[in-house]
């Protein structure tokens, strides 16, 4: 699992990210939005992967204020985590981030729908969470940590259920909390949605 773990750093904070695949010679990383949302330029974000410090080449935010971001770096790095979309209360899980390794169980799940009809799952757990790391069950990624507060909430990887084309890359796209992701919520093939 450590081969899928990276450290994502911005001038404002540092946290973990999980490699989830490759596209067009770039490595795709899923992380918590709070790690990268305050930057004004993608070049402010770096990723530590395989002991190499690499600049981000693109950042996309999930829609509907979901606390997820997709960070891309040039080249093929690490090993993508396998994904599992099924979560059950009582299931044994592992929290893995650059600063925390903890075991526990899922204590509950809540199906949630955004105002635009987008569905996702909140996973509640009794374990210590890091910032932006992953929640694993049977060596498969089931969630990404999006809150480091006492409510211990992660968002299920159901947001990645579609394996279609990701948004186009911009060599230096604008990023920030007020810049919307190029995403069509009516398109069921849109992975970023």
Short mmCIF file of C-alpha atoms in Angstrom, two decimals:
data_model
loop_
_atom_site.label_atom_id
_atom_site.label_comp_id
_atom_site.label_asym_id
_atom_site.label_seq_id
_atom_site.Cartn_x
_atom_site.Cartn_y
_atom_site.Cartn_z
CA UNK A 1 0.00 0.00 0.00
CA UNK A 2 2.89 2.37 0.66
CA UNK A 3 3.74 2.33 -3.06
CA UNK A 4 0.43 4.13 -3.70
CA UNK A 5 0.99 6.74 -0.97
CA UNK A 6 2.46 10.17 -1.76
CA UNK A 7 2.91 13.41 0.16
CA UNK A 8 1.19 16.46 -1.33
CA UNK A 9 2.58 19.84 -0.25
CA UNK A 10 1.36 23.39 -0.82
CA UNK A 11 2.64 26.62 0.76
CA UNK A 12 -0.31 26.39 3.16
CA UNK A 13 -0.35 22.78 4.35
CA UNK A 14 0.90 19.26 3.76
CA UNK A 15 -1.00 16.00 3.55
CA UNK A 16 -1.21 12.63 1.88
CA UNK A 17 -2.49 11.53 -1.47
CA UNK A 18 -3.19 8.17 -3.08
CA UNK A 19 -2.06 7.20 -6.58
CA UNK A 20 -5.11 5.92 -8.44
CA UNK A 21 -3.80 5.48 -11.98
CA UNK A 22 -1.96 6.86 -14.99
CA UNK A 23 -3.05 8.81 -18.04
CA UNK A 24 -1.11 10.27 -20.95
CA UNK A 25 2.22 9.78 -19.20
CA UNK A 26 1.00 11.42 -16.00
CA UNK A 27 0.33 9.98 -12.55
CA UNK A 28 -3.16 10.66 -11.11
CA UNK A 29 -3.43 11.31 -7.38
CA UNK A 30 -6.55 11.64 -5.25
CA UNK A 31 -6.27 13.82 -2.14
CA UNK A 32 -8.22 16.09 0.19
CA UNK A 33 -9.22 19.41 -1.35
CA UNK A 34 -8.10 21.32 1.74
CA UNK A 35 -4.45 20.57 0.95
CA UNK A 36 -4.42 22.39 -2.40
CA UNK A 37 -7.48 24.65 -2.49
CA UNK A 38 -5.74 27.88 -1.44
CA UNK A 39 -3.05 27.91 -4.12
CA UNK A 40 -3.32 30.43 -6.94
CA UNK A 41 -1.10 28.52 -9.38
CA UNK A 42 -0.58 24.80 -9.93
CA UNK A 43 3.21 25.27 -9.71
CA UNK A 44 2.84 25.98 -5.97
CA UNK A 45 2.00 22.31 -5.34
CA UNK A 46 4.63 19.57 -5.15
CA UNK A 47 4.32 15.82 -4.67
CA UNK A 48 6.83 13.56 -2.92
CA UNK A 49 6.69 10.21 -4.74
CA UNK A 50 9.37 7.53 -4.50
CA UNK A 51 11.61 10.05 -2.69
CA UNK A 52 11.38 12.41 -5.68
CA UNK A 53 9.96 15.93 -5.18
CA UNK A 54 7.86 16.61 -8.30
CA UNK A 55 5.81 19.64 -9.35
CA UNK A 56 2.10 19.25 -10.00
CA UNK A 57 1.11 19.77 -13.63
CA UNK A 58 -2.68 19.93 -13.16
CA UNK A 59 -5.22 20.16 -10.35
CA UNK A 60 -8.97 19.58 -10.58
CA UNK A 61 -11.56 19.93 -7.82
CA UNK A 62 -14.55 17.64 -7.42
CA UNK A 63 -17.95 19.31 -7.92
CA UNK A 64 -20.56 20.32 -5.37
CA UNK A 65 -17.99 21.34 -2.75
CA UNK A 66 -16.97 17.74 -2.18
CA UNK A 67 -13.66 17.84 -0.33
CA UNK A 68 -11.68 16.02 -3.01
CA UNK A 69 -8.98 17.12 -5.43
CA UNK A 70 -7.23 15.37 -8.29
CA UNK A 71 -3.53 16.23 -8.62
CA UNK A 72 -1.44 15.15 -11.63
CA UNK A 73 2.35 14.87 -11.85
CA UNK A 74 4.45 14.20 -14.93
CA UNK A 75 5.73 10.64 -15.40
CA UNK A 76 4.84 7.21 -14.05
CA UNK A 77 5.40 6.93 -10.30
CA UNK A 78 4.48 4.46 -7.55
CA UNK A 79 1.76 1.86 -7.88
CA UNK A 80 -1.96 2.66 -8.17
CA UNK A 81 -4.22 1.50 -5.38
CA UNK A 82 -6.95 -0.94 -6.34
CA UNK A 83 -10.44 0.43 -5.67
CA UNK A 84 -13.35 -1.11 -3.80
CA UNK A 85 -16.75 0.60 -3.77
CA UNK A 86 -18.47 -1.61 -1.20
CA UNK A 87 -18.36 -0.62 2.48
CA UNK A 88 -20.12 -2.27 5.40
CA UNK A 89 -20.35 -1.32 9.09
CA UNK A 90 -18.11 -3.57 11.18
CA UNK A 91 -15.63 -4.06 8.34
CA UNK A 92 -11.96 -4.05 9.39
CA UNK A 93 -10.07 -1.15 7.82
CA UNK A 94 -6.68 0.50 7.78
CA UNK A 95 -5.99 4.25 7.72
CA UNK A 96 -2.77 5.08 5.89
CA UNK A 97 -1.22 8.51 5.46
CA UNK A 98 2.31 9.86 5.69
CA UNK A 99 1.86 10.61 9.40
CA UNK A 100 -0.67 8.00 10.58
CA UNK A 101 -1.04 4.22 10.35
CA UNK A 102 -4.06 2.99 12.26
CA UNK A 103 -6.39 -0.02 12.28
CA UNK A 104 -10.06 -0.07 13.20
CA UNK A 105 -13.54 -0.67 11.83
CA UNK A 106 -16.26 1.09 9.91
CA UNK A 107 -18.79 2.27 12.48
CA UNK A 108 -21.37 3.51 10.00
CA UNK A 109 -22.10 4.73 6.49
CA UNK A 110 -24.40 7.46 5.24
CA UNK A 111 -25.63 7.76 1.67
CA UNK A 112 -25.75 11.43 0.71
CA UNK A 113 -27.01 13.35 -2.30
CA UNK A 114 -25.85 16.83 -3.27
CA UNK A 115 -28.20 19.59 -4.42
CA UNK A 116 -27.47 18.60 -8.03
CA UNK A 117 -28.33 14.94 -7.44
CA UNK A 118 -24.78 13.61 -7.17
CA UNK A 119 -24.65 10.60 -4.80
CA UNK A 120 -21.75 9.60 -2.57
CA UNK A 121 -21.12 7.79 0.71
CA UNK A 122 -19.76 9.15 3.97
CA UNK A 123 -17.86 6.50 5.93
CA UNK A 124 -17.61 6.84 9.69
CA UNK A 125 -14.79 5.08 11.50
CA UNK A 126 -13.28 4.74 14.96
CA UNK A 127 -9.65 5.10 13.88
CA UNK A 128 -7.15 7.95 13.89
CA UNK A 129 -7.00 9.74 10.56
CA UNK A 130 -4.23 11.69 8.90
CA UNK A 131 -4.70 14.48 6.38
CA UNK A 132 -5.60 13.37 2.84
CA UNK A 133 -4.62 9.73 3.19
CA UNK A 134 -6.61 6.64 2.32
CA UNK A 135 -8.87 4.17 4.05
CA UNK A 136 -8.21 0.60 2.92
CA UNK A 137 -10.06 -2.70 3.31
CA UNK A 138 -8.44 -5.95 2.14
CA UNK A 139 -5.67 -3.89 0.48
CA UNK A 140 -8.19 -1.94 -1.64
CA UNK A 141 -8.94 1.78 -1.33
CA UNK A 142 -12.48 2.38 -0.08
CA UNK A 143 -12.25 6.04 0.89
CA UNK A 144 -10.19 9.19 1.10
CA UNK A 145 -9.79 11.18 4.27
CA UNK A 146 -11.31 14.61 3.77
CA UNK A 147 -11.58 15.80 7.35
CA UNK A 148 -9.04 15.78 10.14
CA UNK A 149 -11.59 16.78 12.77
CA UNK A 150 -13.15 14.76 15.56
CA UNK A 151 -16.04 13.50 13.42
CA UNK A 152 -13.66 11.17 11.52
CA UNK A 153 -15.38 11.33 8.15
CA UNK A 154 -14.09 10.07 4.82
CA UNK A 155 -15.74 10.15 1.42
CA UNK A 156 -16.13 6.88 -0.41
CA UNK A 157 -14.24 6.27 -3.63
CA UNK A 158 -17.61 5.90 -5.36
CA UNK A 159 -16.64 9.23 -6.91
CA UNK A 160 -14.23 7.27 -9.10
CA UNK A 161 -16.68 4.63 -10.27
CA UNK A 162 -16.53 5.73 -13.91
CA UNK A 163 -13.31 4.81 -15.73
CA UNK A 164 -13.85 7.14 -18.68
CA UNK A 165 -11.72 10.01 -19.90
CA UNK A 166 -10.64 12.58 -17.35
CA UNK A 167 -10.76 16.33 -18.07
CA UNK A 168 -8.23 17.70 -20.53
CA UNK A 169 -4.93 18.93 -19.18
CA UNK A 170 -4.02 22.59 -19.21
CA UNK A 171 -0.24 23.16 -18.92
CA UNK A 172 -0.83 25.63 -16.11
CA UNK A 173 -4.55 25.69 -15.29
CA UNK A 174 -5.98 28.17 -12.82
CA UNK A 175 -6.83 26.61 -9.50
CA UNK A 176 -8.49 27.85 -6.36
CA UNK A 177 -11.72 27.64 -4.41
CA UNK A 178 -13.54 30.01 -6.79
CA UNK A 179 -12.46 28.31 -10.04
CA UNK A 180 -15.00 25.62 -11.03
CA UNK A 181 -13.82 22.27 -12.32
CA UNK A 182 -14.50 21.73 -16.04
CA UNK A 183 -17.21 19.20 -15.42
CA UNK A 184 -20.63 18.31 -16.81
CA UNK A 185 -22.72 16.81 -14.00
CA UNK A 186 -25.27 15.56 -16.50
CA UNK A 187 -22.59 13.39 -18.16
CA UNK A 188 -22.50 9.98 -16.38
CA UNK A 189 -19.15 9.24 -18.05
CA UNK A 190 -17.39 12.19 -16.42
CA UNK A 191 -14.93 10.73 -13.89
CA UNK A 192 -14.30 14.08 -12.20
CA UNK A 193 -18.02 14.31 -11.52
#
